[in-house]
XYZ file of N, CA, C and O in Angstrom:
460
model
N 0.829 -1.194 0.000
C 0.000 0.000 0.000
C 0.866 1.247 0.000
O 2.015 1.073 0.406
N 0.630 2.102 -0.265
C 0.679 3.654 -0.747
C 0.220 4.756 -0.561
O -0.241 5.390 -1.510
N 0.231 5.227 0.630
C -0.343 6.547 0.885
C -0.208 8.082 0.325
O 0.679 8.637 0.975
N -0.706 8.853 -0.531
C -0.098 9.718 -1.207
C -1.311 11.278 -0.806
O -2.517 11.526 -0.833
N -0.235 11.849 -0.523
C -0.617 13.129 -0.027
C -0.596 14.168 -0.556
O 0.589 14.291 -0.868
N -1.459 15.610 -1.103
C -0.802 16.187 -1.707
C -1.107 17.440 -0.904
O -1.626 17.457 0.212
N -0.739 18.419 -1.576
C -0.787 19.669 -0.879
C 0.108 21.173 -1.761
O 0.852 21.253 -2.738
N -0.380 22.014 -0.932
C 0.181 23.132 -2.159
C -0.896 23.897 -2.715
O -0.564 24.917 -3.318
N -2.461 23.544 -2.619
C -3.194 24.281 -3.559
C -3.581 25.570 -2.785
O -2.948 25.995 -1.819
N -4.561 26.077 -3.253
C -5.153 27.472 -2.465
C -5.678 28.359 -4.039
O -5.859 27.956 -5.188
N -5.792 29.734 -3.377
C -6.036 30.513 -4.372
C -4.959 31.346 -5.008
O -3.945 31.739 -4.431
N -5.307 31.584 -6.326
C -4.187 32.195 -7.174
C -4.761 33.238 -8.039
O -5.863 32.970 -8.517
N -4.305 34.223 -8.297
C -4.580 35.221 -9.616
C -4.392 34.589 -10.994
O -3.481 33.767 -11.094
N -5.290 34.922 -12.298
C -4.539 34.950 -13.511
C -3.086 34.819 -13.727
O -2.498 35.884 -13.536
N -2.572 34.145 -13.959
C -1.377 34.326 -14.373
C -0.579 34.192 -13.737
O 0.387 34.665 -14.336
N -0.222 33.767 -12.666
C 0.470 33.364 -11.305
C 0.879 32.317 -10.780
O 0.081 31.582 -11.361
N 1.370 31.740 -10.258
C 2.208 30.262 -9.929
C 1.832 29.943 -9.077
O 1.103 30.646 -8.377
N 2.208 28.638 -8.759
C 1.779 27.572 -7.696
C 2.414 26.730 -7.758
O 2.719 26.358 -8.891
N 2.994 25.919 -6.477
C 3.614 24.884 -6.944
C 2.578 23.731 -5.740
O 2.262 24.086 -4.605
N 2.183 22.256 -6.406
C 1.584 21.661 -5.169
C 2.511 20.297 -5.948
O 2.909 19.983 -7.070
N 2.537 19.730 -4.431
C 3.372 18.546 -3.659
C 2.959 17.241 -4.000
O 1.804 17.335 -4.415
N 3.313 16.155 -4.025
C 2.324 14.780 -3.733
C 3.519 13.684 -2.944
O 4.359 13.093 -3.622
N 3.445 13.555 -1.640
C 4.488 12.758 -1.004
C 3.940 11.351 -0.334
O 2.991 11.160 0.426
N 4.898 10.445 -0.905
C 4.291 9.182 -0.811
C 4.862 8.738 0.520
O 5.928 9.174 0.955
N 3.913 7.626 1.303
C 3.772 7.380 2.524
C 5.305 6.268 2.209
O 5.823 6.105 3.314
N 6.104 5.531 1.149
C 6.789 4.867 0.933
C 8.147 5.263 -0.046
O 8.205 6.482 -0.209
N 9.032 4.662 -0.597
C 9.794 4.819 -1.565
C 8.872 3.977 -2.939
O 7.783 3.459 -2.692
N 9.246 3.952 -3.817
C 7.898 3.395 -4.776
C 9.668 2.968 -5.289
O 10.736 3.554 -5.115
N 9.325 1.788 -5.914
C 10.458 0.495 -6.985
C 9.957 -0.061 -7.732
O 8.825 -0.539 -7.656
N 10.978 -0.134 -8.940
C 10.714 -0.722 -9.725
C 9.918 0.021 -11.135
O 10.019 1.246 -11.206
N 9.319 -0.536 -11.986
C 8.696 0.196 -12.950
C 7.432 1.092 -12.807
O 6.517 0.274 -12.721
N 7.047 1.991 -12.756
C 6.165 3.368 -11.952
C 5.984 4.429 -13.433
O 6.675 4.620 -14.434
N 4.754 4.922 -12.957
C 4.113 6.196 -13.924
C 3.648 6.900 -12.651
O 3.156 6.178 -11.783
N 3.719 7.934 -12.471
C 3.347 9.143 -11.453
C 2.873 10.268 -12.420
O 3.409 10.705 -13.438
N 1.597 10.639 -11.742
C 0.992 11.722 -12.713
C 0.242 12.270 -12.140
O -0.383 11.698 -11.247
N 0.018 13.684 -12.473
C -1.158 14.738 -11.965
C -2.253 15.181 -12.673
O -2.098 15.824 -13.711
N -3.283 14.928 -12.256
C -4.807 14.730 -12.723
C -5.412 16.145 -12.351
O -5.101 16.859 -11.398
N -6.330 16.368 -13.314
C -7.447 17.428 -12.218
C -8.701 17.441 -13.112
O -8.914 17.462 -14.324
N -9.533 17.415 -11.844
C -10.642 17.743 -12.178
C -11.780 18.673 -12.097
O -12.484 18.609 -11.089
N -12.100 19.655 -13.151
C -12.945 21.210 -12.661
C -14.178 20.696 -12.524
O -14.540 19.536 -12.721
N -14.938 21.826 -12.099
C -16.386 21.439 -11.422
C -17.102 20.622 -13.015
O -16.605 20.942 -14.095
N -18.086 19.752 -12.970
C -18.599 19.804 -14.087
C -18.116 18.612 -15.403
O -18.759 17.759 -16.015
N -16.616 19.076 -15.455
C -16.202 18.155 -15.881
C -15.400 17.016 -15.674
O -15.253 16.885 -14.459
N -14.657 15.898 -16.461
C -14.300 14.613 -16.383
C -12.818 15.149 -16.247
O -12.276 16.067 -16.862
N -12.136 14.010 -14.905
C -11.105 14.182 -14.602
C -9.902 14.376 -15.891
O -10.088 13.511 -16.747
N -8.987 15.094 -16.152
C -7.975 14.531 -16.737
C -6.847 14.382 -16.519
O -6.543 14.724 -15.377
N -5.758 13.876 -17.334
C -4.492 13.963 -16.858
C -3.694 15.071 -17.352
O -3.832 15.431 -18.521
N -3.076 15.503 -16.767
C -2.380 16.469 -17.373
C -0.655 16.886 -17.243
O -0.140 17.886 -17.744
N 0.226 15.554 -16.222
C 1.173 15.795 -16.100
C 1.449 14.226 -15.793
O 0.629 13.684 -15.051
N 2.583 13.398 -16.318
C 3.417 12.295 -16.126
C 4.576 12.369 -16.316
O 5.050 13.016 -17.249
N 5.519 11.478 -15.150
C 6.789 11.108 -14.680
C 6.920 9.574 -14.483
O 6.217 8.933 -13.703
N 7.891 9.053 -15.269
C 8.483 7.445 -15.461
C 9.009 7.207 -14.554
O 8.973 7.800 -13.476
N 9.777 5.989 -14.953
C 10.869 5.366 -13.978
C 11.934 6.569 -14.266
O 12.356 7.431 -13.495
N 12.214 6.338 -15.597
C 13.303 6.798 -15.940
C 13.714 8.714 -16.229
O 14.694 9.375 -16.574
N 12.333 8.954 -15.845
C 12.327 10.318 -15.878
C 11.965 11.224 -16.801
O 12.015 12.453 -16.734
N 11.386 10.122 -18.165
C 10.790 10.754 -19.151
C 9.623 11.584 -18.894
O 8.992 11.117 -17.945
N 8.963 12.898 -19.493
C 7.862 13.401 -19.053
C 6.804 13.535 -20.010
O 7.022 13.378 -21.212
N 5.888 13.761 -19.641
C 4.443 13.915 -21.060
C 3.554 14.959 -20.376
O 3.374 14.981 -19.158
N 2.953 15.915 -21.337
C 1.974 17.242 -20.941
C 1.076 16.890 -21.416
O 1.288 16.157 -22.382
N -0.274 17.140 -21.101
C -1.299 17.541 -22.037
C -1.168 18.845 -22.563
O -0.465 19.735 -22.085
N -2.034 18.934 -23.791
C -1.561 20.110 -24.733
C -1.773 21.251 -23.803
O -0.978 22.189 -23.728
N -3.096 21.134 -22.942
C -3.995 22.299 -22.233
C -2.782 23.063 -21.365
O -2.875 24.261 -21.096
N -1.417 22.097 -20.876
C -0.672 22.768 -20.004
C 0.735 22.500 -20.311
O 1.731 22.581 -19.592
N 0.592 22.158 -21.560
C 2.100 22.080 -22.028
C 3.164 23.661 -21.962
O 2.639 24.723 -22.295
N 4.238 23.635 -21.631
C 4.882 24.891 -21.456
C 4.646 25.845 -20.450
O 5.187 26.949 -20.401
N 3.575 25.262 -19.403
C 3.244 26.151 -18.317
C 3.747 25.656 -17.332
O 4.456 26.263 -16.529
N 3.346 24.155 -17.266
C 3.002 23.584 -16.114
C 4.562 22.270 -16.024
O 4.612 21.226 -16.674
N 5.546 22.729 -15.128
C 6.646 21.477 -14.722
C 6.172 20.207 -13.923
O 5.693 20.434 -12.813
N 6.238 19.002 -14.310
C 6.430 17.999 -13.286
C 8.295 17.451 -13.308
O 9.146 17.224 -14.168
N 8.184 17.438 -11.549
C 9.516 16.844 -11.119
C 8.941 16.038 -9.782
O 7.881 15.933 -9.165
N 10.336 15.523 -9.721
C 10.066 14.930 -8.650
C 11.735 14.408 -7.814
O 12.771 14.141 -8.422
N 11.534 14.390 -6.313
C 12.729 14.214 -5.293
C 12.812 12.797 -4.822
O 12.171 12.536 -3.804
N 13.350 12.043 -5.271
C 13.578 10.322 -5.059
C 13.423 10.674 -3.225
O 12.519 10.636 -2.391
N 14.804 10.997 -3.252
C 15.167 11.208 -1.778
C 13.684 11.643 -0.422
O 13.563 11.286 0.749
N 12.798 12.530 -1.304
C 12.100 13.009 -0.505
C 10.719 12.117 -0.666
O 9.828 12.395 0.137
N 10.382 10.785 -1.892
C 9.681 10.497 -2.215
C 8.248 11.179 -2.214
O 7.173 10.678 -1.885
N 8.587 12.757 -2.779
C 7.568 13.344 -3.594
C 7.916 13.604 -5.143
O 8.834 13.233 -5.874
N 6.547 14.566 -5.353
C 6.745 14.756 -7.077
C 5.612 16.507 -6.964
O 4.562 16.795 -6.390
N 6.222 16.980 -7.522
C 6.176 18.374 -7.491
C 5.332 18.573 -8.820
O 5.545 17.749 -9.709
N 4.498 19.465 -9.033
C 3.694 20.305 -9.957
C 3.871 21.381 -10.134
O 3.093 22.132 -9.545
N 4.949 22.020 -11.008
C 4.481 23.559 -10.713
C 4.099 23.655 -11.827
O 4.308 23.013 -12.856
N 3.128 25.067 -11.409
C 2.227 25.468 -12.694
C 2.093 26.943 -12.687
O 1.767 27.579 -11.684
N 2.388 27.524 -13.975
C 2.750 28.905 -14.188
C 1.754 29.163 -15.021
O 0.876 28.417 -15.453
N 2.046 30.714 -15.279
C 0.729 31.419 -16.062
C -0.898 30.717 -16.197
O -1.487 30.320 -17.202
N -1.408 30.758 -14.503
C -2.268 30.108 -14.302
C -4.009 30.580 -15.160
O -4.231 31.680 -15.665
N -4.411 30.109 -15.139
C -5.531 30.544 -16.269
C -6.656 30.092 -15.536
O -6.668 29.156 -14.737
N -8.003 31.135 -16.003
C -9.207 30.295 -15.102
C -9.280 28.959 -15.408
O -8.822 28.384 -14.420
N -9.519 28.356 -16.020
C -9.475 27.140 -16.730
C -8.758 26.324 -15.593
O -9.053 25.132 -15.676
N -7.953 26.595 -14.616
C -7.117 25.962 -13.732
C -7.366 25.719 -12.688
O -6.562 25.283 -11.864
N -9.187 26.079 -12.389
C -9.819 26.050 -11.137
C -10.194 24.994 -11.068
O -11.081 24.740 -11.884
N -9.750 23.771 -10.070
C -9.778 22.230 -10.032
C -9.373 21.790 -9.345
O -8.275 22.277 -9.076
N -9.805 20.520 -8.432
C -9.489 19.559 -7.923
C -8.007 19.048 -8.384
O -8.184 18.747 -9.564
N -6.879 18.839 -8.123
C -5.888 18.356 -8.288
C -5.380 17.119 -7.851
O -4.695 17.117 -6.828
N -5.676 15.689 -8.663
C -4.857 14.656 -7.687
C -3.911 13.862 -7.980
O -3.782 13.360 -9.097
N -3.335 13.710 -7.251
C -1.590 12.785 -7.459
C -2.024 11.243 -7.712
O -2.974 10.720 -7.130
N -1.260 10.633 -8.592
C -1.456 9.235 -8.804
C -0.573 8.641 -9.382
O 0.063 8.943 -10.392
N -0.524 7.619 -8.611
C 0.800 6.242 -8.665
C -0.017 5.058 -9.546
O -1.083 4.532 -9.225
N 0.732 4.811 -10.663
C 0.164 3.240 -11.046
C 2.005 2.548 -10.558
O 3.138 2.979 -10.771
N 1.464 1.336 -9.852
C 2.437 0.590 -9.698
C 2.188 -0.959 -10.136
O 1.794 -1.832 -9.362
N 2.414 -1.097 -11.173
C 1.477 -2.227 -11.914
C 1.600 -3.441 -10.449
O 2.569 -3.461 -9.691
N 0.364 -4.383 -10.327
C -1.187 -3.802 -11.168
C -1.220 -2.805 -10.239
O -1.440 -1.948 -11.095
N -1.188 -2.071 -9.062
C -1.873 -1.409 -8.608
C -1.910 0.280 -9.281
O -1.146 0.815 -10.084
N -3.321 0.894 -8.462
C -3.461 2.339 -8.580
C -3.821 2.672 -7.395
O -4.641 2.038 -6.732
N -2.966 4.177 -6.855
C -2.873 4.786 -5.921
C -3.513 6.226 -6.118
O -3.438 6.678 -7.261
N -4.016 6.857 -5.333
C -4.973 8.027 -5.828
C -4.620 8.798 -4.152
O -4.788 8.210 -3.083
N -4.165 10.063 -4.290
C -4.345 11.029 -3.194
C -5.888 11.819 -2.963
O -6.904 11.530 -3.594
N -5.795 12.753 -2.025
C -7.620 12.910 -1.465
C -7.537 14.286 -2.354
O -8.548 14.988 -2.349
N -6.299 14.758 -3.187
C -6.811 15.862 -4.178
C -6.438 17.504 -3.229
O -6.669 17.716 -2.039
N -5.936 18.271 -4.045
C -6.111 19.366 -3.481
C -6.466 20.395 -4.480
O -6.036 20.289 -5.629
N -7.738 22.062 -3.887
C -8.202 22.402 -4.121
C -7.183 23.411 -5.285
O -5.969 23.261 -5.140
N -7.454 23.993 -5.940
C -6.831 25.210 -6.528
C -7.887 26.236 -7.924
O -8.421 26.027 -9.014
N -7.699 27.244 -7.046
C -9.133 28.145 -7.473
C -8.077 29.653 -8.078
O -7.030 30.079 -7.592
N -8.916 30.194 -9.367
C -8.440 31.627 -9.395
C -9.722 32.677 -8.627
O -10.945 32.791 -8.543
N -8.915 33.070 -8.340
C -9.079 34.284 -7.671
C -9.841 35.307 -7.615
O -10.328 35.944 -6.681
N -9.913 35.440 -9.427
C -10.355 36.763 -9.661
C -12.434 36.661 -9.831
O -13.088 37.683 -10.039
C-alpha cells in the first residue's frame, strides 16, 4: 500500500504560480508512472502531467509549457508547478501512482483563481 498526499493548492490570480506537492507514505520500486490529474467542477477528470521510472515526461496540450512535473527520489515526492495560471485551472488536483497492477490516488487538493 501507498499513501499519497498532496498539498500546495489554495487561491491564485490569472497568471500566477503555484507549486503543489504529492508525497508518498513509501519509496515506490521498480517500474512506476506518477501523474497529476485534475478535475474542474462539471467536468471529467484529466491527466495532465506524467513522470516514469526513468524520468521521461508527457503534458497535455492544455498545459504544455506552463506547467513542470519533477520529482525528489530522496524526498519520495513529485512536485507540480504550474505557471501562467488561467481560469481554466480552477480544479481539484490529484496525485497518482500506477504501480502495476496497482493504482494509488491522493484525497486531491483544491486550486481556485481568484479573480
Amino acid at each position: 500500500q501507498v499513501q499519497l498526499v498532496e498539498s500546495g493548492g489554495g487561491l491564485v490570480q490569472p497568471g500566477g504560480s503555484l507549486r503543489l506537492s504529492c508525497a508518498a507514505s513509501r519509496t515506490v520500486f521498480g517500474t512506476y508512472i506518477m501523474a497529476w490529474h485534475r478535475q474542474a467542477p462539471g467536468n471529467e477528470r484529466e491527466r495532465i502531467a506524467t513522470i516514469v521510472t526513468r524520468g521521461a515526461t508527457t503534458y497535455a496540450d492544455s498545459v504544455n509549457g506552463r506547467f513542470t512535473i519533477s520529482r525528489d527520489v530522496a524526498k519520495k515526492t513529485i512536485y507540480l508547478q504550474m505557471n501562467a495560471l488561467r481560469q481554466d485551472g480552477t480544479a481539484v488536483y490529484y496525485c497518482n501512482l500506477i504501480e502495476d497492477p496497482e493504482n494509488y490516488w491522493g484525497q486531491g487538493t483544491q486550486v481556485t483563481d481568484s479573480s
